[in-house]
CSV table of C-alpha atoms and ligand atoms in Angstrom, one decimal:
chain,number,residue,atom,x,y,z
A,61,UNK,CA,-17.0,0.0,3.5
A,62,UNK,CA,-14.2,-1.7,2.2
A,63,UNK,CA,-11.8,0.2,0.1
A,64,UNK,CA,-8.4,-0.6,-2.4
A,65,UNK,CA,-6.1,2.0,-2.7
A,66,UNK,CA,-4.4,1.5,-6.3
A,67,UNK,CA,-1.2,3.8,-7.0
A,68,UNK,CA,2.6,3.5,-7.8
A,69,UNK,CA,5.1,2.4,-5.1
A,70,UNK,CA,5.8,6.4,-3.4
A,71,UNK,CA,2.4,7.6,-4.6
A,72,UNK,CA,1.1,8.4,-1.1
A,73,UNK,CA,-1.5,5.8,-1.1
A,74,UNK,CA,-0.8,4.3,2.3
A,75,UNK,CA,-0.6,7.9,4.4
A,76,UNK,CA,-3.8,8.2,2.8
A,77,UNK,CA,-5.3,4.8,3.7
A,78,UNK,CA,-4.1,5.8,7.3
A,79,UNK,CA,-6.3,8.3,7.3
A,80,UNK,CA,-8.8,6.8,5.5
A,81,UNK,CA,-9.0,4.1,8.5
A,82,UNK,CA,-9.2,6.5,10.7
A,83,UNK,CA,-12.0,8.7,9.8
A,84,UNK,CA,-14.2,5.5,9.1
A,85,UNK,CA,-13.2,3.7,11.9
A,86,UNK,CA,-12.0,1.0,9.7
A,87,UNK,CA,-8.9,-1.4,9.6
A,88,UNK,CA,-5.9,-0.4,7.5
A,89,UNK,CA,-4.2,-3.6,6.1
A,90,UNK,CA,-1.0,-3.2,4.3
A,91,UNK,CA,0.7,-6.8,3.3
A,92,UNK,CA,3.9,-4.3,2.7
A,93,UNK,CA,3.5,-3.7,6.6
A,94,UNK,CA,2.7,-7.1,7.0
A,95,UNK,CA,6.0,-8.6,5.4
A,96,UNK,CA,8.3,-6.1,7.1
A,97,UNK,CA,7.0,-7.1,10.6
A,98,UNK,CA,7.8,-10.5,9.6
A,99,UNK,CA,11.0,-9.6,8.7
A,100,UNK,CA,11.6,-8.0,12.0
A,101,UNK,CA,10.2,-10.8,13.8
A,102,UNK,CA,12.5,-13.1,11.6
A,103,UNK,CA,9.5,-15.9,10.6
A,104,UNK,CA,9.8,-17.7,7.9
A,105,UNK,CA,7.1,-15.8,5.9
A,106,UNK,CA,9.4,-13.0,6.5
A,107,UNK,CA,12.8,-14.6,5.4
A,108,UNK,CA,10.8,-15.9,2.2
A,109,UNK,CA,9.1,-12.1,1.6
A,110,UNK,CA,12.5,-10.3,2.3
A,111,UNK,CA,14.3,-12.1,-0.7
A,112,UNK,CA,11.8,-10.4,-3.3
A,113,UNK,CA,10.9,-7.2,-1.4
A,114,UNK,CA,15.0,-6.4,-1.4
A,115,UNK,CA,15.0,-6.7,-4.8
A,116,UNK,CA,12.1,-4.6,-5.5
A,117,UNK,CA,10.5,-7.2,-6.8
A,118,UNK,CA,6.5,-8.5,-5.8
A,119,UNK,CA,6.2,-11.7,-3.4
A,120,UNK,CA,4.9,-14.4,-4.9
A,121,UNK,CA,1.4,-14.7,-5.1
A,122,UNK,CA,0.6,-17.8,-3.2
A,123,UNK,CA,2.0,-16.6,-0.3
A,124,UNK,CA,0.5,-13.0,-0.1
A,125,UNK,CA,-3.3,-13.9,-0.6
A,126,UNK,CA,-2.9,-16.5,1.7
A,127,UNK,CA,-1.5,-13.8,4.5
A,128,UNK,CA,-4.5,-11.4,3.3
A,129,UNK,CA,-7.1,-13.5,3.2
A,130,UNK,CA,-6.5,-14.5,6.8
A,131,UNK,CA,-6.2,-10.8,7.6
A,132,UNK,CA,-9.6,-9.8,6.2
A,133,UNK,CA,-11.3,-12.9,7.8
A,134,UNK,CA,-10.8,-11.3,11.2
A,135,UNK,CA,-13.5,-10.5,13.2
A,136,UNK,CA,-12.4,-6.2,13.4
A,137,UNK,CA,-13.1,-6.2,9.4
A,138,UNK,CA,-16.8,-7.0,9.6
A,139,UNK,CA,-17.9,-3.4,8.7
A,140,UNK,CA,-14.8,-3.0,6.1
A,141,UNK,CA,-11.3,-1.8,5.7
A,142,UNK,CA,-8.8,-0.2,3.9
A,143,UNK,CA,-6.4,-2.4,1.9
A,144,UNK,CA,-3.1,-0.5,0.8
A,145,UNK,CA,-0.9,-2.4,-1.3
A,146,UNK,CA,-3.0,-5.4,-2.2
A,147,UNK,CA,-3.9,-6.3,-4.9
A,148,UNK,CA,-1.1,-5.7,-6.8
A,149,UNK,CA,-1.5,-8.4,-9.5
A,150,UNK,CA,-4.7,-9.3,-11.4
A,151,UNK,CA,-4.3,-13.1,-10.5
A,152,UNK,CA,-4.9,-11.5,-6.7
A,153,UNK,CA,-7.2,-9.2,-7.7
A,154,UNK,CA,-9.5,-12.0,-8.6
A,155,UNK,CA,-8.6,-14.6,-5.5
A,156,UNK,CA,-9.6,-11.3,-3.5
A,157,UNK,CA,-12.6,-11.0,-5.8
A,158,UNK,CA,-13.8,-14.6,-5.5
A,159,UNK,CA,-13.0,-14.7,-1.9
A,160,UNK,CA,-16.1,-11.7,-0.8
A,161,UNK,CA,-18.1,-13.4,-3.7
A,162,UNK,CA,-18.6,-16.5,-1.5
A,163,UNK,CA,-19.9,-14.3,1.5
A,164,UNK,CA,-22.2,-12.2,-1.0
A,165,UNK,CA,-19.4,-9.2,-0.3
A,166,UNK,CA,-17.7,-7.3,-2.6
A,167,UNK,CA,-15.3,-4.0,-2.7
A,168,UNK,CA,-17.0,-0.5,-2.9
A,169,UNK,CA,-14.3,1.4,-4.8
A,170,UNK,CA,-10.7,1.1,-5.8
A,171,UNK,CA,-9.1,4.8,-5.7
A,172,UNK,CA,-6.1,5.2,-7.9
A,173,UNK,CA,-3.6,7.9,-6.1
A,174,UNK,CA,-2.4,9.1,-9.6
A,175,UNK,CA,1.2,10.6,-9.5
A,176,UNK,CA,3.5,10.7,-12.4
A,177,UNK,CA,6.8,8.5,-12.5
A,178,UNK,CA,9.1,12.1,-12.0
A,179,UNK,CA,7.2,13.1,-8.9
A,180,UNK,CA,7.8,9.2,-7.5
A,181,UNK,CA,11.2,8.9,-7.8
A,182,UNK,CA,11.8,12.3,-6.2
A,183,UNK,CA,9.9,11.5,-3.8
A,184,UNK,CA,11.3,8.2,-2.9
A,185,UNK,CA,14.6,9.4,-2.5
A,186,UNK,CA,13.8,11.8,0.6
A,187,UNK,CA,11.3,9.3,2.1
A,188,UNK,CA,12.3,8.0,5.6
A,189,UNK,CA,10.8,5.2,7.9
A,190,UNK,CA,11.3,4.8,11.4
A,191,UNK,CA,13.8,1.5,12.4
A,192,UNK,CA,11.0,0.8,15.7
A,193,UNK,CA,7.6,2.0,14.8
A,194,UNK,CA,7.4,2.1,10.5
A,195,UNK,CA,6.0,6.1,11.0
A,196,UNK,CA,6.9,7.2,7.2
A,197,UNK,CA,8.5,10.4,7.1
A,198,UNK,CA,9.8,13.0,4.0
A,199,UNK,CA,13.0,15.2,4.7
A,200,UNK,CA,11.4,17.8,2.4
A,201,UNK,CA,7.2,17.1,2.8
A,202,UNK,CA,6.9,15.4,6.5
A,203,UNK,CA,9.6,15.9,8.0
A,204,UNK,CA,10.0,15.1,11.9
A,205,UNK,CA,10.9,17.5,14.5
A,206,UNK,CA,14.4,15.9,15.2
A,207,UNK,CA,16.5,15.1,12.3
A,208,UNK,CA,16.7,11.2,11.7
A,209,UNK,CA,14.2,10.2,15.2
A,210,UNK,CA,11.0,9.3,15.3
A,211,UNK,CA,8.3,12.3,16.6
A,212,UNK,CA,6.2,8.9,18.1
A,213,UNK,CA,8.5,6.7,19.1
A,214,UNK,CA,12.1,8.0,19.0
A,215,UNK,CA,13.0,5.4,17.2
A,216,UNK,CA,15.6,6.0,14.3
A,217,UNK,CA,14.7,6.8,10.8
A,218,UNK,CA,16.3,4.9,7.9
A,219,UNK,CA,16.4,4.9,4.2
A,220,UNK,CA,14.4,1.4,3.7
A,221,UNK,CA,16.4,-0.9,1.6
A,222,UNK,CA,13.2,-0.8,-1.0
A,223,UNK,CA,13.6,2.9,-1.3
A,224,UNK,CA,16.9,3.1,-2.4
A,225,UNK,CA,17.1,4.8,-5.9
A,226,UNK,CA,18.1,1.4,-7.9
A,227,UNK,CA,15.0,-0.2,-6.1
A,228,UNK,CA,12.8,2.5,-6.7
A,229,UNK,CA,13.5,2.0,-10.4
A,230,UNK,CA,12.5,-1.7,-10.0
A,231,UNK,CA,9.5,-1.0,-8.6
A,232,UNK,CA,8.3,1.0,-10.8
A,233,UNK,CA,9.2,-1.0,-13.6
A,234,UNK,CA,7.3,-3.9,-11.8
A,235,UNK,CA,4.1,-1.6,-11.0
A,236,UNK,CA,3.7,-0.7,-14.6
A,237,UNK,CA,3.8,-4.5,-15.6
A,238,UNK,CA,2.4,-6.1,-12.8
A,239,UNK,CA,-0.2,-3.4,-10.9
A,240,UNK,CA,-1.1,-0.9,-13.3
A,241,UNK,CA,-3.4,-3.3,-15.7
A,242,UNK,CA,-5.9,-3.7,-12.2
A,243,UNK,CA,-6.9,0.0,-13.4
A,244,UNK,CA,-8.6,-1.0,-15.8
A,245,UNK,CA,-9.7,-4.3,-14.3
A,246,UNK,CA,-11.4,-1.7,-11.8
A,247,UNK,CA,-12.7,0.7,-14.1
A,248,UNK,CA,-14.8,-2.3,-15.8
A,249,UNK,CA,-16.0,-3.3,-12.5
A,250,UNK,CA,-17.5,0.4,-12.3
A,251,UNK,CA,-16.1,1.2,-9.2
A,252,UNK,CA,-12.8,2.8,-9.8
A,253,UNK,CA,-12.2,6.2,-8.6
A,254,UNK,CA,-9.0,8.4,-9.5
A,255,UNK,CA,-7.6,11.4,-7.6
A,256,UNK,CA,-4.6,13.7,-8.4
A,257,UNK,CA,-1.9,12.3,-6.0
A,258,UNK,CA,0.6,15.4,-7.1
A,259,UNK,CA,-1.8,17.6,-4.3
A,260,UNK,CA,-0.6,18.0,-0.9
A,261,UNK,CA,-1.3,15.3,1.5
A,262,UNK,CA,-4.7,17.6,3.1
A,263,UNK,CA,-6.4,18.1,-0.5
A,264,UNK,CA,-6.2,14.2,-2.0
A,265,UNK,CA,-7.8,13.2,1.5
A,266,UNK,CA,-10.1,16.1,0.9
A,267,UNK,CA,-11.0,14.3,-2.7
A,268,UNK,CA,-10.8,11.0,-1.5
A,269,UNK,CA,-13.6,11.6,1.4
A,270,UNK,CA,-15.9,13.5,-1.3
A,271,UNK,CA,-15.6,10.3,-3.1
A,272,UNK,CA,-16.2,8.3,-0.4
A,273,UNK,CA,-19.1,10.7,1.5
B,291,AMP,P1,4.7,-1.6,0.2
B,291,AMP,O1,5.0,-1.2,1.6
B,291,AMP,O2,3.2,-1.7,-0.1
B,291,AMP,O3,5.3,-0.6,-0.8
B,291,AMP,O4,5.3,-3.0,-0.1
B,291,AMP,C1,6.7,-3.2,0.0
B,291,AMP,C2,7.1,-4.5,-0.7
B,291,AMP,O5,6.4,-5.6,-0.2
B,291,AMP,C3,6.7,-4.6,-2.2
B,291,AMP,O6,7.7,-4.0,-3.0
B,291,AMP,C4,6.6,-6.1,-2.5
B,291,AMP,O7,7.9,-6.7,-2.6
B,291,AMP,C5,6.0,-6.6,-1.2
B,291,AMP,N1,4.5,-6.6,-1.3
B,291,AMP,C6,3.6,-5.8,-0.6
B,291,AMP,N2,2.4,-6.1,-1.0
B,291,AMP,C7,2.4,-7.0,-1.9
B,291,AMP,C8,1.5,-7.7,-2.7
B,291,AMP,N3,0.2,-7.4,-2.6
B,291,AMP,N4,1.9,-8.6,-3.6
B,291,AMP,C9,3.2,-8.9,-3.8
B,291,AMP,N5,4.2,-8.3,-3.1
B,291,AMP,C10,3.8,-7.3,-2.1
């Protein structure tokens, strides 16, 4: 099965493609996950992401599909995967598109985690990521059982320089431009599938798997 998760930056689409992953025993591939272990790893790719991604602006392109592609070309996403944060332009959407088309593939569904801009930017704000691991926590929703470590790791949690509030802003701004239109590029494809990302985390996964059986 291979899934896109569609949803604004803070909308709770990658907790639920974690899960996702894990009940279907299918890869979760985030390029936002990718870039940031780049970054920590201090490649080029990463020095090259880092200068958009602090801005809260997208990566260019060229450079993301070319990091995806060779993701999904990997032997562990024969049976499918998750993808949580790509596409997030139509221009990828379609390279992505084109890509399974030449091995007769294509993408079951696209679920949009729907959650209005209010509920994102409060959200945002309270959100922290561990410094070691990237475990995302929520000082009010998630949070861990020591204040500022990480429950798996111990690592230490930080505010991520794309979730500060004058980012956050950014982001959105760019996800209404740039991401939002692949709704409706997905819903003429047939296969888009929206759930109410304002529920708890328990009852969109509880949609999401009636969706996806
Ligand atoms: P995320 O963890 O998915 O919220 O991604 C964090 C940041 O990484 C985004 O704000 C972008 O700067 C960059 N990024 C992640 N995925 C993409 C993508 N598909 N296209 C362009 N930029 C991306």
């Amino acid at each position: 099965m291979k899934i896109i998760m569609l949803g604004a930056p803070g909308a709770g689409k990658g907790t639920q493609a974690k899960m996702i992953a894990e009940q279907y025993a299918i890869p979760h591939i985030s390029t936002g996950d990718i870039f940031r272990a780049n970054i920590k790893n201090g490649t080029d790719l990463g020095m090259e992401a880092k200068k958009y991604m602090d801005q809260g602006l997208l990566v260019p392109d060229e450079l993301t599909v070319r990091i995806l592609l060779d993701r999904v070309a990997k032997d562990d996403c024969r049976d499918g995967y998750v993808l949580d944060g790509f596409p997030r332009t139509i221009p990828q959407a379609q390279v992505l598109d084109k890509a399974l088309e030449e091995i007769e593939d294509k993408i079951d569904f696209a679920i949009d985690v729907d959650v209005p801009d209010e509920n994102i930017i409060k959200r945002m704000g309270g959100r922290r990521s561990c410094s070691k691991c990237g475990a995302i926590y929520h000082l009010e929703y998630i949070p861990p059982e020591t204040e500022g470590i990480c429950d798996g790791c111990q690592g230490e949690l930080v505010l991520r320089d794309d979730d500060k509030p004058e980012t956050v802003k950014n982001r959105l701004d760019v996800y209404h431009k740039q991401t939002q239109p692949l709704i409706d590029f997905y819903e003429k494809k047939g296969i888009l599938k929206t759930v109410d990302g304002t529920q708890n985390m328990k009852d969109v996964f509880a949609a999401i798997v009636a969706i996806l059986g």
